[in-house]
Coordinates of C-alpha atoms and ligand atoms in Angstrom, one line a residue:
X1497 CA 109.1 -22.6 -14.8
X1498 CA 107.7 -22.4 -18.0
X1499 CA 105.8 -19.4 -17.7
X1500 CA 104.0 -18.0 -20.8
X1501 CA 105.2 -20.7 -22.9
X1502 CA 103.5 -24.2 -23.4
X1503 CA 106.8 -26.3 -23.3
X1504 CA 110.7 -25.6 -22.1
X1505 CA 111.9 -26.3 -25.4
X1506 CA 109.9 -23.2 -26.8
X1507 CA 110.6 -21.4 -23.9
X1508 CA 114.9 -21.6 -24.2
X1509 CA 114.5 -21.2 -27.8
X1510 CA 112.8 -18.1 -27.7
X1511 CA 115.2 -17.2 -24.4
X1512 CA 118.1 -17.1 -26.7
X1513 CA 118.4 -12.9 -27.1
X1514 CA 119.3 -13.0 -22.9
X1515 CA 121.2 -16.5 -22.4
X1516 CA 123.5 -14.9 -25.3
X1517 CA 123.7 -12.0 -23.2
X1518 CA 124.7 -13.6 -20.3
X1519 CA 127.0 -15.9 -22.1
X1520 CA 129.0 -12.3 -23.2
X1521 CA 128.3 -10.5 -20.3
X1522 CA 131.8 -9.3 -19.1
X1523 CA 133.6 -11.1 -21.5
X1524 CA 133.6 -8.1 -24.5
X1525 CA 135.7 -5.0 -24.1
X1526 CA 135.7 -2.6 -27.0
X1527 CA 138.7 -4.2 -28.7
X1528 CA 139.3 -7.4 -26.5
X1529 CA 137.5 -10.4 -24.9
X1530 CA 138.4 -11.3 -21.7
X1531 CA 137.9 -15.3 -20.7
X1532 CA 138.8 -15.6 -17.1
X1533 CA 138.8 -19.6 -16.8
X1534 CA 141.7 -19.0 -19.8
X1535 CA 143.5 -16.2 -19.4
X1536 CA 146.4 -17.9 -17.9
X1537 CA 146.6 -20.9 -20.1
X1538 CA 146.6 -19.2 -23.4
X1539 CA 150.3 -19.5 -23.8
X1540 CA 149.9 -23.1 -24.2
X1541 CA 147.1 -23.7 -26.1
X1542 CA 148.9 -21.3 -28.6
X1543 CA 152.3 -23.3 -28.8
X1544 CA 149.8 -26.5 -29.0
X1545 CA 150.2 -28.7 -31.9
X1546 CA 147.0 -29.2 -32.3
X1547 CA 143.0 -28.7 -30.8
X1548 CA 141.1 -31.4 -30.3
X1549 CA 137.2 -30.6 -29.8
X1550 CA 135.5 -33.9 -28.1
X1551 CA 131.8 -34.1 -27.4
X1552 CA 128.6 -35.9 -28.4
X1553 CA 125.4 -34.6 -30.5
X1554 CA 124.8 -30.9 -30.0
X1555 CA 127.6 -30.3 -27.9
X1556 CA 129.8 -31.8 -31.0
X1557 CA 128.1 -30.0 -33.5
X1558 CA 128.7 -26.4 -31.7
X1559 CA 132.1 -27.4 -32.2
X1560 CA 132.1 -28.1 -35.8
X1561 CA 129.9 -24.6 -36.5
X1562 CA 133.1 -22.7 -34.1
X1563 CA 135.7 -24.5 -36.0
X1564 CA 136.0 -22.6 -39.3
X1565 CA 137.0 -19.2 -37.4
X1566 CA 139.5 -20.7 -34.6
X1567 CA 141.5 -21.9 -37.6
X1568 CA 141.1 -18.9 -39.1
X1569 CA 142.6 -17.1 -35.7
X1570 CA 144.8 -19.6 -34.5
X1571 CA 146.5 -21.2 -37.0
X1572 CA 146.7 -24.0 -35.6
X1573 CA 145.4 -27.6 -36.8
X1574 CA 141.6 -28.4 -35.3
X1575 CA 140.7 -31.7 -35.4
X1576 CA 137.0 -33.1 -34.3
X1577 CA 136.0 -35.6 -32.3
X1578 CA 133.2 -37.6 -31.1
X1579 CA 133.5 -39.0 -27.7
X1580 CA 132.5 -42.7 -28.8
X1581 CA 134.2 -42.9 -31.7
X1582 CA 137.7 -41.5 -29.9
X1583 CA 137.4 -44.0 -27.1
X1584 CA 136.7 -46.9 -29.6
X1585 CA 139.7 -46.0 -31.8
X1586 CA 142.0 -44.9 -28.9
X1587 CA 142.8 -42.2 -31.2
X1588 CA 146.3 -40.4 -30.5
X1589 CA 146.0 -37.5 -28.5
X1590 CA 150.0 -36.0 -27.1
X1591 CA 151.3 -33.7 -24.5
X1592 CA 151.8 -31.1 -27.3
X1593 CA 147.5 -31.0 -27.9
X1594 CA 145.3 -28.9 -26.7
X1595 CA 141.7 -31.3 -25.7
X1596 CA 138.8 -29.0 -25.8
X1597 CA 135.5 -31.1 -24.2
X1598 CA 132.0 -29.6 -25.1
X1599 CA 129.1 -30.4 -23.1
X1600 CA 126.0 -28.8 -21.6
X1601 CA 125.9 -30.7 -18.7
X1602 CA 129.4 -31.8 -18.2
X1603 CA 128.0 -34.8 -17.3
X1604 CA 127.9 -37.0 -20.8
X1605 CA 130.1 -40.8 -19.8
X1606 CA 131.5 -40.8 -23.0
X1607 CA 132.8 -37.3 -22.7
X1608 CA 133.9 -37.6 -19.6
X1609 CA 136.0 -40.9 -20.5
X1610 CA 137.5 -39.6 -23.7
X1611 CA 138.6 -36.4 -21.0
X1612 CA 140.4 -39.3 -19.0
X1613 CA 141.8 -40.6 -21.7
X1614 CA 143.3 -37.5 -23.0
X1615 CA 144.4 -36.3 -19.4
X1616 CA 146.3 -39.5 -19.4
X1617 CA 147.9 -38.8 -22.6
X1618 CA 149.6 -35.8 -20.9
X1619 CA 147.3 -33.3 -23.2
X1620 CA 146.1 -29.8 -21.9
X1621 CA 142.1 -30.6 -20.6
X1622 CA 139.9 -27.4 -21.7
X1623 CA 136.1 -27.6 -20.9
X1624 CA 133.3 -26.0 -22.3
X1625 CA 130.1 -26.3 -19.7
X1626 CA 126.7 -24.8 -18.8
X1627 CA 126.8 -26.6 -15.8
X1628 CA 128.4 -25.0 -12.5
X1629 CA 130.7 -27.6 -10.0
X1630 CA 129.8 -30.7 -13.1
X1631 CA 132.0 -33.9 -13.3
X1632 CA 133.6 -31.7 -16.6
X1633 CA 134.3 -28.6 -14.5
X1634 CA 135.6 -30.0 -11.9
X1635 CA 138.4 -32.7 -13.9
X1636 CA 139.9 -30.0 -16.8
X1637 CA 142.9 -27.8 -16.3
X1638 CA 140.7 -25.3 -17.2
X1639 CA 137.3 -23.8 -19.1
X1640 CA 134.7 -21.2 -19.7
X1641 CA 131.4 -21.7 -18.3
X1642 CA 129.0 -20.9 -21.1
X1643 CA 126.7 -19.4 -18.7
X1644 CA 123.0 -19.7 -21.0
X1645 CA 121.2 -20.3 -17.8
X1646 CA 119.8 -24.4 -17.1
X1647 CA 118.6 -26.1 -20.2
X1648 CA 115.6 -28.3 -19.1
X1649 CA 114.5 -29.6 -22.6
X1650 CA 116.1 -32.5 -24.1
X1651 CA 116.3 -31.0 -27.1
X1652 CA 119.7 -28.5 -26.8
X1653 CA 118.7 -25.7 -28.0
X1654 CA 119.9 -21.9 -26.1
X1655 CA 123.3 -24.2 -24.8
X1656 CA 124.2 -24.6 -28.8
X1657 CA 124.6 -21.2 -29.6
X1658 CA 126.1 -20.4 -26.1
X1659 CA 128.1 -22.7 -27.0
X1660 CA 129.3 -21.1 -31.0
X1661 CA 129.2 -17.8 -28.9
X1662 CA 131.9 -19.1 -26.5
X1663 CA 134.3 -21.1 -29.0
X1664 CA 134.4 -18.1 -31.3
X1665 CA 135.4 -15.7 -28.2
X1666 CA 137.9 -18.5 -27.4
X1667 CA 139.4 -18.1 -31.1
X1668 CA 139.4 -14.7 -30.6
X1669 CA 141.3 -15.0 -27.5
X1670 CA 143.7 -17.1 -28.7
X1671 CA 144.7 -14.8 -31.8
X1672 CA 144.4 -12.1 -29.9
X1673 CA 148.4 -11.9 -30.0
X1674 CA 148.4 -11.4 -33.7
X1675 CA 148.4 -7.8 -35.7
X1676 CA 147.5 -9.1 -39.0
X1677 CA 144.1 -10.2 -37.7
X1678 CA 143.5 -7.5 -35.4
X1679 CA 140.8 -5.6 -37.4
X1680 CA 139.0 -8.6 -38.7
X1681 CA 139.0 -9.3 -34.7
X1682 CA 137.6 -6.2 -33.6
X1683 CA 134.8 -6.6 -36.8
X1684 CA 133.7 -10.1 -35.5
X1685 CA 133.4 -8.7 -31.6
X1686 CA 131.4 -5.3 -33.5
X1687 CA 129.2 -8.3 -34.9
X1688 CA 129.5 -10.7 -31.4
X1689 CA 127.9 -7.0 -29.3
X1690 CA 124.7 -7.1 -32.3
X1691 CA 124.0 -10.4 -32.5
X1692 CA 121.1 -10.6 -29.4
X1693 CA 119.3 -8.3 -31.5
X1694 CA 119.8 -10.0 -34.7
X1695 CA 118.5 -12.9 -32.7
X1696 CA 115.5 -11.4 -31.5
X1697 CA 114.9 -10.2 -35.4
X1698 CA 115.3 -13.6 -36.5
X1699 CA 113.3 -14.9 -33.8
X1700 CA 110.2 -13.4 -35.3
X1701 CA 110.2 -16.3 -38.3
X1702 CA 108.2 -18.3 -35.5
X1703 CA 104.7 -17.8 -37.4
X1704 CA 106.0 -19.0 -40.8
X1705 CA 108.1 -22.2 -39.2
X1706 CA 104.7 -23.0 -37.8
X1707 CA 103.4 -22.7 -41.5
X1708 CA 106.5 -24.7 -43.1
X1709 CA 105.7 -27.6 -40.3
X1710 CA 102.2 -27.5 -41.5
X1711 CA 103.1 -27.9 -45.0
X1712 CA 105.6 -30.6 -44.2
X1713 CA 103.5 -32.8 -41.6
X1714 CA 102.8 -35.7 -43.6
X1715 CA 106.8 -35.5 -45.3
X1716 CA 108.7 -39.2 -44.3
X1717 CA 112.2 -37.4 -44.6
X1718 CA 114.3 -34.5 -44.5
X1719 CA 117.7 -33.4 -45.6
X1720 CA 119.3 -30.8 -44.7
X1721 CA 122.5 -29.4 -47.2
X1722 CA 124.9 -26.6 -45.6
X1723 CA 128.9 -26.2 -46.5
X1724 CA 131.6 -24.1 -44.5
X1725 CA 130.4 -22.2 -41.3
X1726 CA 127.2 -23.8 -42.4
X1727 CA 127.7 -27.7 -42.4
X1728 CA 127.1 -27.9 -38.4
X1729 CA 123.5 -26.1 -39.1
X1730 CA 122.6 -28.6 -41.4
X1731 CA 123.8 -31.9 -39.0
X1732 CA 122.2 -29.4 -36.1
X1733 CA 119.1 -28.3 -37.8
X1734 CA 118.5 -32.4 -38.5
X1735 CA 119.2 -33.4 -35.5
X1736 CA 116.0 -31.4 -33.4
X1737 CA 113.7 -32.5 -36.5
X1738 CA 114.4 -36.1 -36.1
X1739 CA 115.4 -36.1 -31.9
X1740 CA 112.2 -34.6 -30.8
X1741 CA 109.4 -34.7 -34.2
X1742 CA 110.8 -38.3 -34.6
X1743 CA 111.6 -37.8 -38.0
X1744 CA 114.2 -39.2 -40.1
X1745 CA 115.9 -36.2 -40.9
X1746 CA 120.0 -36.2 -42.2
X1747 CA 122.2 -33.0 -42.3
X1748 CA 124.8 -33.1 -45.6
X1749 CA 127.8 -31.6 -46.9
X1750 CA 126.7 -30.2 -49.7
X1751 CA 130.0 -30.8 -51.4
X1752 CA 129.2 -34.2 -51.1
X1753 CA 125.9 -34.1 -52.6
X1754 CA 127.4 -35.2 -56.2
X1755 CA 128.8 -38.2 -54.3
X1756 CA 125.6 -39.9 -53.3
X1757 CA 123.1 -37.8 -51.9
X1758 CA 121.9 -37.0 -55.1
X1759 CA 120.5 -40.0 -56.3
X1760 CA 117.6 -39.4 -53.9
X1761 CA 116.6 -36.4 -55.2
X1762 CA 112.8 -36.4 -56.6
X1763 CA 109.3 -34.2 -56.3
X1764 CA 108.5 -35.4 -53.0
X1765 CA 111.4 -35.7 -50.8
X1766 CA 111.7 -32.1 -48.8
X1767 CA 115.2 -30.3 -48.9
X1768 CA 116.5 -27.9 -47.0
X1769 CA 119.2 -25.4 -48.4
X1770 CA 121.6 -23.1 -46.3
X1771 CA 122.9 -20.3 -48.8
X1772 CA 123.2 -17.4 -46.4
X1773 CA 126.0 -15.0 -47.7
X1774 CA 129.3 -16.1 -47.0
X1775 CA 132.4 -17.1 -48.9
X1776 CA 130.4 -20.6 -50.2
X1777 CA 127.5 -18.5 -51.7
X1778 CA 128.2 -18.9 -55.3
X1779 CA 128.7 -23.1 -54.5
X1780 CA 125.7 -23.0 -52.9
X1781 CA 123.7 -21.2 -55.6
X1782 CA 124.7 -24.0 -58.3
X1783 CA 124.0 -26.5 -55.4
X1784 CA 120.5 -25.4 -55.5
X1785 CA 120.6 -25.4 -59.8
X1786 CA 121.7 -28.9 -60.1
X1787 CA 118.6 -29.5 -57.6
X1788 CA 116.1 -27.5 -58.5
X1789 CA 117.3 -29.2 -62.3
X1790 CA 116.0 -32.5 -60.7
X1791 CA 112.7 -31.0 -59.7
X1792 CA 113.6 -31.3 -55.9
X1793 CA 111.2 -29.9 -53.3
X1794 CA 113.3 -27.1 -52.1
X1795 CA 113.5 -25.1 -48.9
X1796 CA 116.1 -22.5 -49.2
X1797 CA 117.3 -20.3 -46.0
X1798 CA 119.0 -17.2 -47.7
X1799 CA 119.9 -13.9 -46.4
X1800 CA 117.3 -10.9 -46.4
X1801 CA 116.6 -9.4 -49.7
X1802 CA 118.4 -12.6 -51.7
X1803 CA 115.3 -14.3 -52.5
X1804 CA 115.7 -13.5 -56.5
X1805 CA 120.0 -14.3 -56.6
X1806 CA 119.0 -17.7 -54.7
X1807 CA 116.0 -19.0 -56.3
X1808 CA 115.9 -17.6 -60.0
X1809 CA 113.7 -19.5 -62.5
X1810 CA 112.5 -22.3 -60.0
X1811 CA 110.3 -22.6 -57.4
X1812 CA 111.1 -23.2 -53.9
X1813 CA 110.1 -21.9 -50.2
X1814 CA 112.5 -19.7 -48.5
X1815 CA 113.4 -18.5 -45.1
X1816 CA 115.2 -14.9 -45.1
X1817 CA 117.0 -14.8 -42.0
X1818 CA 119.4 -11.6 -41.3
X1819 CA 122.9 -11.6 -42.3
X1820 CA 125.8 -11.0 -39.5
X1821 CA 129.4 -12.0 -39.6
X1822 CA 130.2 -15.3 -41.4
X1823 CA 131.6 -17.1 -38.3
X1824 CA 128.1 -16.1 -36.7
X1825 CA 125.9 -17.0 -38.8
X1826 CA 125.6 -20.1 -37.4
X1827 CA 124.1 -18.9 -34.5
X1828 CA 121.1 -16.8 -36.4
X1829 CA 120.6 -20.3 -39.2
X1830 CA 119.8 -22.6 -36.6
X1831 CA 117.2 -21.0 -34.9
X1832 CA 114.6 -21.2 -37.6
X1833 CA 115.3 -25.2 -37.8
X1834 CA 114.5 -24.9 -34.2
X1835 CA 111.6 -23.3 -34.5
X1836 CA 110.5 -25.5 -37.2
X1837 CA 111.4 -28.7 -35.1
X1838 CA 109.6 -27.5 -32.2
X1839 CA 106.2 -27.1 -34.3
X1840 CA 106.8 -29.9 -36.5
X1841 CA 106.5 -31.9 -33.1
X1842 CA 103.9 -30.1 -31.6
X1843 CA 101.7 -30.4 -34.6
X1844 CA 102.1 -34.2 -34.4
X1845 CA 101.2 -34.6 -30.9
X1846 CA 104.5 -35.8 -29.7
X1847 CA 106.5 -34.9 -26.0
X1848 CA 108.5 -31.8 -26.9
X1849 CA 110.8 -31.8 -23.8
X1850 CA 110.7 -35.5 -23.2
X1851 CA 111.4 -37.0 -26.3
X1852 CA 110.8 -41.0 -26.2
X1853 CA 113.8 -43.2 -25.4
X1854 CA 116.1 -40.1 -24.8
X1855 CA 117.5 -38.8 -21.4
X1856 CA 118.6 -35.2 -21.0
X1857 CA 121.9 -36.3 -19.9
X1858 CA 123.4 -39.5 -21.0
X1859 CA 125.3 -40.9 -18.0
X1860 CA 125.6 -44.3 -19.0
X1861 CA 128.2 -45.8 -22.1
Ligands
UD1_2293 C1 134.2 -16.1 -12.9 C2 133.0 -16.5 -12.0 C3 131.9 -15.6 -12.2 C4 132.3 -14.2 -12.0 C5 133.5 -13.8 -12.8 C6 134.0 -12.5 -12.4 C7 132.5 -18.8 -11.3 C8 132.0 -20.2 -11.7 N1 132.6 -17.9 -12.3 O1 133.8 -16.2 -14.2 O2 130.8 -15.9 -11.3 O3 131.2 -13.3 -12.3 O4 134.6 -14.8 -12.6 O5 135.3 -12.2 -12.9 O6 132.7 -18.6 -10.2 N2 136.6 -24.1 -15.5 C9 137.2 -25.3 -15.7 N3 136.6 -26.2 -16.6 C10 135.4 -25.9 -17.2 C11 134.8 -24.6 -17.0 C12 135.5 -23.8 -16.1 O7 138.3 -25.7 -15.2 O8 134.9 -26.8 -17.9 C13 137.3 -23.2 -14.6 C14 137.9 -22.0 -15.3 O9 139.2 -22.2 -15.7 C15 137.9 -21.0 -14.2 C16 136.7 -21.3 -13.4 O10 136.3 -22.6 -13.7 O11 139.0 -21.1 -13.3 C17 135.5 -20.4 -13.7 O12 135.2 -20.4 -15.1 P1 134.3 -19.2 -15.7 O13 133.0 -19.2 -14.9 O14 134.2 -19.4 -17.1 O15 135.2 -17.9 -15.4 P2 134.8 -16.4 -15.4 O16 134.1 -16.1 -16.7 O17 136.1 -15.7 -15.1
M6R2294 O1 125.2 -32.6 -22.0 P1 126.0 -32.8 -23.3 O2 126.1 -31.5 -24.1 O3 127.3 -33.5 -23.1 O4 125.0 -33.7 -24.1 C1 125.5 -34.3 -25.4 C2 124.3 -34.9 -26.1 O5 123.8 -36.0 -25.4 C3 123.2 -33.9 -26.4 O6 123.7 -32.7 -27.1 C4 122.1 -34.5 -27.3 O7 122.6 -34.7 -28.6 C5 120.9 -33.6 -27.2 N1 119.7 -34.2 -26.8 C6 120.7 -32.9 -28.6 O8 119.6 -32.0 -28.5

């Protein structure tokens, strides 16, 4: 049910302060995480040579935002995967990996056949689900159930930062062996016990996304340029605008931007930059020089009370979203670009939770 909202994909947008909840609910002690569906397998996947994360759009893109910090905590190599593009390479995958499968529904075919793939390699089979008794749950060694509550829009939306919210507990249970990481550890599960609230704070931008959609109605294309914990917000943040406002929208490394993306830099051409505070602030503050140096049309999504550090001299549009631990700042950046999807699409008449030519669950190759 929808109840006081107009569509679902509002509705599990602004549900994200309680599916978050429930995602952590009994998983945070004061100094620990406890993952049930991992406890006895985390022997392994520490002595693995490597994680693998395998999934498809959102589900893949969770991944990548979770990646930084379980490299950070583990040590170990991560390597990403899309499901497709694994199956078409038959990519290696060994005894000694650990395969970590991401999807909402646990459903997805190409998922699903890159997780037989891998179990025929001999590999360790993790799953990350939302979905209860699914194909996924039901064929890995083992998993964590994201628990964010049934996801009825097409759009993903409260199942991606369940999703960041899970992967980053996993990290943490995985270097939870180690002492020289202990009391960034016990900062980032301080930070993990907040974030609901920083949500809901965050969650209040909704009036001005609707204003930044109106301002941006007639616009033909979109990038989007993040870096570090970052670059998944700006492939996830593209991927609502052009999935359900049917716009062409493309999410960019920003260290890339000198190689390419550049060139199509004028006055007209919208760009949206992440420069939240995090070890890639001061890249991102030239980033946004060199473009405002080419006159482009800049949106930049900075952390509260940076307006002046970010956007000195030029002009540009911000969105001041609160600051929370690096690793988690994924989960508060994307939530404006969801907002702004949602109204973007609304605004041009389009279905919001059935976007043309798109299933919710794609059970076919
Ligand atoms: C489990 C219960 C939860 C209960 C809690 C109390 C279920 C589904 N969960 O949660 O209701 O409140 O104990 O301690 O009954 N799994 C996979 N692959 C996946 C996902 C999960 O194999 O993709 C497995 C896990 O390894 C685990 C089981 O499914 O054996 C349940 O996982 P999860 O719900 O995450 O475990 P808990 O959080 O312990
Ligand atoms: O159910 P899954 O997480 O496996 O689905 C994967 C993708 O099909 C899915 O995330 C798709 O990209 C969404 N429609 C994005 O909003």
């Amino acid at each position: 049910k929808k109840g006081n909202y107009d569509h679902f994909m509002q509705k599990e947008i602004h549900e994200q302060p309680h599916s978050l909840t429930t995602t952590m609910r009994g998983r945070l002690r004061d100094k620990s995480v406890v993952l049930g569906g991992l406890k006895d397998h985390l022997k392994t996947i520490r002595h693995s040579r490597r994680i693998i994360f395998v999934g498809c759009g959102t589900s893949y893109n969770a991944a990548l935002a979770a990646r930084p910090f379980l490299e950070e905590l583990s040590g170990i190599p991560v390597t990403m995967e899309l499901a497709s593009d694994l199956l078409d390479r038959k990519g290696p995958i060994y005894r000694e990996d650990t395969a970590v499968f991401v999807s909402q529904s646990g459903e997805t075919a190409d998922t699903l056949l890159a997780l037989e793939y891998a179990l025929s390699n001999g590999a360790l089979c993790v799953g990350i689900t939302n979905t209860v008794g699914s194909t996924l749950a039901r064929k890995t060694h083992c998993g964590v159930h994201i628990n964010a509550g049934c996801e009825i829009g097409v759009a993903s939306t409260k199942a991606y930062t369940s999703q960041i919210v899970v992967i980053t507990i996993m990290a943490l249970a995985i270097g939870a062996d180690s002492i020289s990481t202990q009391s960034r550890r016990e900062s980032i599960i301080n930070s993990l016990s907040d974030l609901p609230d920083k949500v809901r704070e965050v969650l209040r931008l909704d009036n001005e996304m609707k204003d930044l959609a109106e301002s941006l109605m007639q616009m033909q294309s979109l990038l989007v340029f993040g870096r570090g914990y970052n670059y998944a917000t700006a492939l996830e943040g593209a991927l609502k605008v052009k999935e359900v406002a049917l716009t062409h929208s493309e999410g960019m490394l920003a260290g890339e931007m000198k190689h390419g993306p550049l060139a199509l830099v004028d006055e007209t051409l919208p760009i949206i930059v992440i420069a939240t505070r995090d070890a890639c602030f001061s890249q991102q503050q030239s980033v946004i020089q060199q473009l405002h140096a080419r006159k482009g049309r800049l949106i930049v999504m900075c952390s509260s009370g940076d307006a002046a550090s970010v956007c000195s001299g030029g002009s540009c549009r911000l969105i001041e979203v609160p600051l929370v631990a690096d690793c988690l700042q994924p989960v508060i950046n994307i939530i404006p670009l969801q907002l702004l999807a949602y109204h973007l699409t609304v605004l041009r008449g389009y279905d919001v939770d059935q976007p043309r030519n798109l299933a919710k669950s794609v059970t076919t190759q």
